[in-house]
Coordinates of C-alpha atoms and ligand atoms in Angstrom, one line a residue:
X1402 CA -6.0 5.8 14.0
X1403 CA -8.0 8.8 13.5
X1404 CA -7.5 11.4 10.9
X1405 CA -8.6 14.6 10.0
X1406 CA -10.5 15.6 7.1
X1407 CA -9.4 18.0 4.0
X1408 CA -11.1 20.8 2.9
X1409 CA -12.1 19.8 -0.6
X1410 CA -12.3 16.2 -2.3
X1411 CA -12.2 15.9 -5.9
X1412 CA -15.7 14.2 -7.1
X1413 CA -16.3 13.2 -10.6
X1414 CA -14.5 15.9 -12.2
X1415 CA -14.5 18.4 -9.4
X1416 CA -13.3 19.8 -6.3
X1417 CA -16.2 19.8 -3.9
X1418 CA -16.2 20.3 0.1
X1419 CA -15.4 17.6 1.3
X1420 CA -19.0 16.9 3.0
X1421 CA -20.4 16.9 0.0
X1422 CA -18.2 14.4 -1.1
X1423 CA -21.1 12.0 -0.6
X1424 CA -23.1 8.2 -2.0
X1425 CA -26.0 6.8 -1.9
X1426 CA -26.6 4.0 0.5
X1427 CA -27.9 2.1 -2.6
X1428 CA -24.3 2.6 -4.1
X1429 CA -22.8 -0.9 -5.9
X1430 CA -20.2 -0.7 -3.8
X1431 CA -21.9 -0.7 -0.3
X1432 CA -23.3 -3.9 -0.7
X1433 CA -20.2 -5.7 -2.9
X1434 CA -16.9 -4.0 -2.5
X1435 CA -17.0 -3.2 -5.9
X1436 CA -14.3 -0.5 -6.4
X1437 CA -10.6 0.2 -7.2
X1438 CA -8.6 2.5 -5.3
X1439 CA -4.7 3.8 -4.6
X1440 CA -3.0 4.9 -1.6
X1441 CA 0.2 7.2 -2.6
X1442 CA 1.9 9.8 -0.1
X1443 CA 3.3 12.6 -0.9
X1444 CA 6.3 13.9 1.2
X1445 CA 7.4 17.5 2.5
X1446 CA 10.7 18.8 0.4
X1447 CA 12.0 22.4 1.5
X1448 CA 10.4 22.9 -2.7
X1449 CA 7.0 22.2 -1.4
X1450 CA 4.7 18.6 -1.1
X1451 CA 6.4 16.1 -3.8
X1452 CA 4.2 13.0 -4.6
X1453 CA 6.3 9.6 -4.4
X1454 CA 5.8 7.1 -7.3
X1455 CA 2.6 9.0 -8.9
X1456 CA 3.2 7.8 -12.4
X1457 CA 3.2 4.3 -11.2
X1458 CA 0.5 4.6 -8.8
X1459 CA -1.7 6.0 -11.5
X1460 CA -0.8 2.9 -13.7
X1461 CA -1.8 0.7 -11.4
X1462 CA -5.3 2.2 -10.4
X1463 CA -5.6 1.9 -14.5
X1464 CA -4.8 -1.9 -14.5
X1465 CA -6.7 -3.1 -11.7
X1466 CA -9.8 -1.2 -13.3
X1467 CA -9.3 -3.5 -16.4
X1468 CA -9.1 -6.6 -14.3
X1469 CA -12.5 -5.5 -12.5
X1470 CA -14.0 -4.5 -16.1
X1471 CA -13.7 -0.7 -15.0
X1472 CA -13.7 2.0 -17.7
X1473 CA -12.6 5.0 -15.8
X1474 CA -14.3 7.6 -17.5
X1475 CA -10.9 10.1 -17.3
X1476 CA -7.5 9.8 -18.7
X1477 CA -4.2 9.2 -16.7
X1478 CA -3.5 12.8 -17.5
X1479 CA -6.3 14.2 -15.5
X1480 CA -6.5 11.7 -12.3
X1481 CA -2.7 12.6 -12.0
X1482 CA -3.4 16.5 -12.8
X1483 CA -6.9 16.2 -10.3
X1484 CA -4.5 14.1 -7.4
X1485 CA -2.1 17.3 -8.0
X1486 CA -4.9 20.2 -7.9
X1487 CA -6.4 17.8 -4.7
X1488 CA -2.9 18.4 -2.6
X1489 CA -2.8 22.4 -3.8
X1490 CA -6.5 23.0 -3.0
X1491 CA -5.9 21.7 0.5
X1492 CA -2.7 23.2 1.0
X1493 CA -0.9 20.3 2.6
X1494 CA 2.7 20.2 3.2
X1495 CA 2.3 16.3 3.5
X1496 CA -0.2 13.8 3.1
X1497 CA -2.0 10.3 2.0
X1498 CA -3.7 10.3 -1.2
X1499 CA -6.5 7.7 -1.7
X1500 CA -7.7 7.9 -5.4
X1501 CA -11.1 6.2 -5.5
X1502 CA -12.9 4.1 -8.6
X1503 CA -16.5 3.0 -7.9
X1504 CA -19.9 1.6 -8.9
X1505 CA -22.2 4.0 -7.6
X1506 CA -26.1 2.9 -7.8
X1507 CA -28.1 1.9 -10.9
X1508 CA -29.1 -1.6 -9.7
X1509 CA -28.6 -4.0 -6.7
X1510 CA -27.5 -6.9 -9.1
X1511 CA -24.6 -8.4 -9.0
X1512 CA -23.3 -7.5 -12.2
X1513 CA -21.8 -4.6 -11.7
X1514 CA -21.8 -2.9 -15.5
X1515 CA -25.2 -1.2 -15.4
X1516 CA -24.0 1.0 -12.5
X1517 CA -22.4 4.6 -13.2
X1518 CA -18.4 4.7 -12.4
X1519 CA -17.4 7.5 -10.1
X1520 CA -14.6 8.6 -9.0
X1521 CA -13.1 10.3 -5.9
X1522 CA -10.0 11.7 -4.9
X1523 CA -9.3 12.3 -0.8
X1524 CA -6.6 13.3 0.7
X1525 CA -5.5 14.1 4.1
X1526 CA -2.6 14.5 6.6
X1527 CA -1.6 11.3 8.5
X1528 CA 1.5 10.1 10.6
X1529 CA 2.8 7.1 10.9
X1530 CA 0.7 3.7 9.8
X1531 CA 2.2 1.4 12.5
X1532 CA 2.7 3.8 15.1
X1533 CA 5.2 6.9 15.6
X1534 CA 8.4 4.5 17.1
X1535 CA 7.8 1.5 14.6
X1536 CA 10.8 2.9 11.9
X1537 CA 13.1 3.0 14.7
X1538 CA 11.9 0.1 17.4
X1539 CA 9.7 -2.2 14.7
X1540 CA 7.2 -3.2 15.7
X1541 CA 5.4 -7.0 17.0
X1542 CA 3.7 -9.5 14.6
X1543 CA 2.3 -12.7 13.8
X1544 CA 1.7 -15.4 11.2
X1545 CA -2.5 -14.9 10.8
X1546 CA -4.5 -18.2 10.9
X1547 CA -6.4 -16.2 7.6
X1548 CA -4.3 -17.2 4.3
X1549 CA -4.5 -14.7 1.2
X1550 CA -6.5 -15.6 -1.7
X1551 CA -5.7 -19.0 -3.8
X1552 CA -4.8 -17.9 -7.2
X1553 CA -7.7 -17.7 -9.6
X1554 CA -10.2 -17.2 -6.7
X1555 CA -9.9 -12.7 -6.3
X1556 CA -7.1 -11.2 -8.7
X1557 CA -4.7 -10.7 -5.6
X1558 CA -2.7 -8.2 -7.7
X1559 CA -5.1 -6.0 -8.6
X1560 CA -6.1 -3.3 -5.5
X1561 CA -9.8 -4.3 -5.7
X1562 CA -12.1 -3.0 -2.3
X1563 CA -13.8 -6.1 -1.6
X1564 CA -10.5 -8.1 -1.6
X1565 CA -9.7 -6.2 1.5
X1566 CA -12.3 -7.9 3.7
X1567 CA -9.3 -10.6 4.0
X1568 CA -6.6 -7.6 5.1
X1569 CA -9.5 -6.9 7.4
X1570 CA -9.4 -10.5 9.1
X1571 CA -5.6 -10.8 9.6
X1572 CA -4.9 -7.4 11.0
X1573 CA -8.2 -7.8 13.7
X1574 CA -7.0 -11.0 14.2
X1575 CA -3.4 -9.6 14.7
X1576 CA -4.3 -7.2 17.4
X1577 CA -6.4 -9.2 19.4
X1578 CA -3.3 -11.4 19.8
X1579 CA -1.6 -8.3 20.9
X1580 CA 0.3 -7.6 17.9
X1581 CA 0.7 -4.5 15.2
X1582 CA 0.2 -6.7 12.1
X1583 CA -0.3 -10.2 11.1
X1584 CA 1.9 -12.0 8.1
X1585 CA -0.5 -14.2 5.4
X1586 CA 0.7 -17.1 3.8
X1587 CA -0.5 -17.9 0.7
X1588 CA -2.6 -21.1 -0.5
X1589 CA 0.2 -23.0 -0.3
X1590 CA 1.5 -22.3 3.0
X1591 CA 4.3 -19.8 1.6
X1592 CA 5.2 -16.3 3.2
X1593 CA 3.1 -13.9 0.9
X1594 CA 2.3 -10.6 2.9
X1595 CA 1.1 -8.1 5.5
X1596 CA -3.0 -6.9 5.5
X1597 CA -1.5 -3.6 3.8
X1598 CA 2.4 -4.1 3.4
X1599 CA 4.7 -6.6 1.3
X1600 CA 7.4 -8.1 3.1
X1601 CA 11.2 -8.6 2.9
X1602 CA 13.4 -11.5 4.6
X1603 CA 17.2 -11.2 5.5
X1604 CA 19.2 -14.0 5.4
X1605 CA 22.9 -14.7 5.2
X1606 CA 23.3 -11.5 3.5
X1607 CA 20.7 -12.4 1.0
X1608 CA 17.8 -10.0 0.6
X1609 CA 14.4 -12.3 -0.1
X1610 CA 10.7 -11.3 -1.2
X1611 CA 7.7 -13.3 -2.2
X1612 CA 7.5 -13.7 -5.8
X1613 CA 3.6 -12.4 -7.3
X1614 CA 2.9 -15.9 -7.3
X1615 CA 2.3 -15.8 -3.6
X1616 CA -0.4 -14.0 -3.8
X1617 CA 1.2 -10.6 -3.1
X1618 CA -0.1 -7.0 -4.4
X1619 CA 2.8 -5.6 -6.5
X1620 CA 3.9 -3.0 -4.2
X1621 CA 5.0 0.1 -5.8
X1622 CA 6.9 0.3 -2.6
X1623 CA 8.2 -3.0 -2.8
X1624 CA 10.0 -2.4 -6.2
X1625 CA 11.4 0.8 -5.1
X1626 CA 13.3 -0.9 -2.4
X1627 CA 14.4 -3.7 -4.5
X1628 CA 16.2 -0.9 -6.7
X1629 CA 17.6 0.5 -3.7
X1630 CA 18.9 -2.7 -2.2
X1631 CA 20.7 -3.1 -5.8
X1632 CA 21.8 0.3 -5.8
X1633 CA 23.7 -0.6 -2.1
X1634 CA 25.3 -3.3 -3.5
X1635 CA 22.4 -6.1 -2.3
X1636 CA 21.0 -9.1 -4.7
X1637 CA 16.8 -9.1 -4.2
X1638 CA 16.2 -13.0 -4.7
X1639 CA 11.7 -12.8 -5.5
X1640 CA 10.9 -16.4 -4.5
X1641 CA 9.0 -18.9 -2.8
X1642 CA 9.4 -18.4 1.1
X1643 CA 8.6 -21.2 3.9
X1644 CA 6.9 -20.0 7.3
X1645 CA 9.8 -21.1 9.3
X1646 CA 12.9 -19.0 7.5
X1647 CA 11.0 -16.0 9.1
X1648 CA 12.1 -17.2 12.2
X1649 CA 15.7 -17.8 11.0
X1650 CA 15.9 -14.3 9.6
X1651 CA 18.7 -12.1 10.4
X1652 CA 16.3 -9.3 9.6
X1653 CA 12.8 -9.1 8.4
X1654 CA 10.9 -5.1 7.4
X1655 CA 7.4 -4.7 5.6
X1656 CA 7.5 -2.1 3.0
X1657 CA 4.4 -0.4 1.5
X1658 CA 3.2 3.8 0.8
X1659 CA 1.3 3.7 4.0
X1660 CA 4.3 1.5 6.0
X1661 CA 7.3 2.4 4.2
X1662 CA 9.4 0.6 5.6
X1663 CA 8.9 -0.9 8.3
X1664 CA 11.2 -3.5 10.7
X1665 CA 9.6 -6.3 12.3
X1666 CA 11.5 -7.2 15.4
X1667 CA 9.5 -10.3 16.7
X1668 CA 7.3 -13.1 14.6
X1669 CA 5.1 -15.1 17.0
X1670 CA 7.2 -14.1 19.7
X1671 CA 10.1 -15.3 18.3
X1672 CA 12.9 -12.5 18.0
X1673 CA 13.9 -11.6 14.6
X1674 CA 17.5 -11.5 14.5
X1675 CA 19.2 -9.3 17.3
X1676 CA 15.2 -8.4 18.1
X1677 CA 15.4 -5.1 17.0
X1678 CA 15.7 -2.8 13.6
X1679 CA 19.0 -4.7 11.6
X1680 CA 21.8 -2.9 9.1
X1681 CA 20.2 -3.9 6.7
X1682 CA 17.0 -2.4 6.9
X1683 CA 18.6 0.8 8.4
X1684 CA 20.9 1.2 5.4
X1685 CA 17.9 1.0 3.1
X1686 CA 15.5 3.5 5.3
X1687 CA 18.1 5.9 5.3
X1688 CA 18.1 5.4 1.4
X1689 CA 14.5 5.6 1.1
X1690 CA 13.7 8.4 3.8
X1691 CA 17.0 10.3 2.6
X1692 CA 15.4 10.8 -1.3
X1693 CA 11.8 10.9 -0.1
X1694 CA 12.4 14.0 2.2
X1695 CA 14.6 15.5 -0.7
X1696 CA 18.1 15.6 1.2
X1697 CA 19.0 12.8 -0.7
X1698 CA 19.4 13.2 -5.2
X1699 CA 16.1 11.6 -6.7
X1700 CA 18.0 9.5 -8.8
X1701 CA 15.3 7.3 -10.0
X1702 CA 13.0 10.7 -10.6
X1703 CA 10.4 9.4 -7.9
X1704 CA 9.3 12.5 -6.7
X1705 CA 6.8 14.5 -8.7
X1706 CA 6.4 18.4 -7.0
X1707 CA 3.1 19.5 -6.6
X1708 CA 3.7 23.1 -7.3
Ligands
PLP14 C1 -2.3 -5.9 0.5 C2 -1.2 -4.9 0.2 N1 0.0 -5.4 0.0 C3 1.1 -4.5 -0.2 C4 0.9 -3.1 -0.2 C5 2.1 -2.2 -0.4 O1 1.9 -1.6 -1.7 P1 2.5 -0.2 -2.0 O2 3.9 -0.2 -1.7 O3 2.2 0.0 -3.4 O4 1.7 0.8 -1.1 C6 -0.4 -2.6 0.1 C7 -0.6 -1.2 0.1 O5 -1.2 -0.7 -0.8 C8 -1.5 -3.5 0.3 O6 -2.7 -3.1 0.5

């Protein structure tokens, strides 16, 4: 998926063009992964671009930089004030946001601490993640042969680059099987989650998700649709999931920012459900897409307008 580049990228403390937004091949983080990051959207509303979910976004940048031993050298208050100027200097009506933590280059060893922290803000315009008919159609996966990290081994919840050499594996993996995405299981052979998206299972009328445990990244997505399924009247139940109630699922979707939310219509070839997008999942897109856009009341004050 190709997309086009801004104008200007914030870097360290200023907007810059954005080719000059630029490392040094010696950079940490070249040769071990070693950064941070977020990947927030922010929608069109007839007031303007309105980011979704920045406050928690911003948090959670914040706490996986204290799990990596990160100081970011800038309060909340200005990465969410710089993520704001980024979207206004570029003059996007809509777009992805992919705030950036890094070790740039004092040494090549492999602790990290000696290196200066940088930090980058880009954002740019960009469609659908799993292609324009996936909301409506869903889309074709598979259970990857690559498992997500034991616990203890990478810090799973924290949004850590290098960790995303495994995403890496189970999507390549997934499309040279011919599929849009793969589903990981965890260590212990539980349902835990797309390379980029968590999942939801459908069952019986009950609404399942893995728990943390699994070895999930807490999608900021992921709790916005659990508030939305309770809002409609649904029960969330987080826990353990066995590989084979995905193919007994009335419905399954993956949710994340880049996603949203996404139905999966077929697991290893196996039809989910009717084989296409379920009530379910319809009800809560039209939920999500309906406050998002701003026709719907943002009752749970996601939206945060850039101008
Ligand atoms: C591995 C992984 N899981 C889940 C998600 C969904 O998280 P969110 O809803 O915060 O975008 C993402 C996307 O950031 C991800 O990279």
């Amino acid at each position: 998926m190709t997309m086009n580049k801004a104008d200007w990228t914030w870097f360290n403390g200023q907007l810059v063009p954005w080719d000059e937004a630029q490392v040094n091949v010696a950079a940490h983080v070249l040769h071990y992964g070693s950064s941070v990051f977020e990947g927030i959207r922010a929608y069109a509303t007839d007031d303007g671009p309105a980011v979704f979910c920045l406050g928690p976004h911003v948090d959670r940048l914040f706490n996986s930089a204290k799990v990596y031993r990160i100081e970011i050298p800038y309060t909340k208050e200005e990465i969410t004030q710089a993520i704001t100027d980024t979207i206004k200097a570029n003059g996007h009506g809509a777009c992805y946001i992919r705030p950036l933590v890094f070790r740039g280059f004092d040494s090549l060893g492999i602790d990290p601490r000696s290196c200066p922290v940088e930090v980058a803000i880009i954002t740019m315009e960009w469609g659908r993640y799993l292609g324009p008919e996936a909301i409506e159609q869903g889309v074709d996966v598979g259970v990857s042969s690559w498992q997500r990290m034991s616990p203890n081994t990478f810090p799973a919840a924290a949004k850590i680059g290098g960790q995303y050499i495994n995403s890496q594996l189970i999507v390549m993996e997934a499309k040279n099987h011919g599929y849009t995405e793969g589903i990981a299981l965890d260590a212990n052979g539980f349902v835990s989650e797309g390379s980029g998206e968590n999942i939801f299972v459908i069952k019986d009328g009950r609404i399942l998700t893995p728990p943390l445990a699994s070895s999930i990244l807490q999608g900021v997505t992921r709790r916005c649709v659990i508030t939305l399924a309770e809002d409609v009247g649904y029960d969330v139940w987080e826990e353990l999931i066995p590989r084979e109630v995905l193919y007994m699922a009335d419905e399954v979707f993956f949710t994340g920012t880049a996603a949203e939310i996404t139905p999966i219509r077929s697991i290893d070839h196996i039809p989910v459900g009717e084989g296409r997008r379920g009530p379910v999942t319809e009800r809560l897109q039209t939920e999500f897409f309906g406050i998002t856009s701003g026709q719907m009341p943002d009752r749970h004050g996601w939206l945060t307008p850039v101008s």
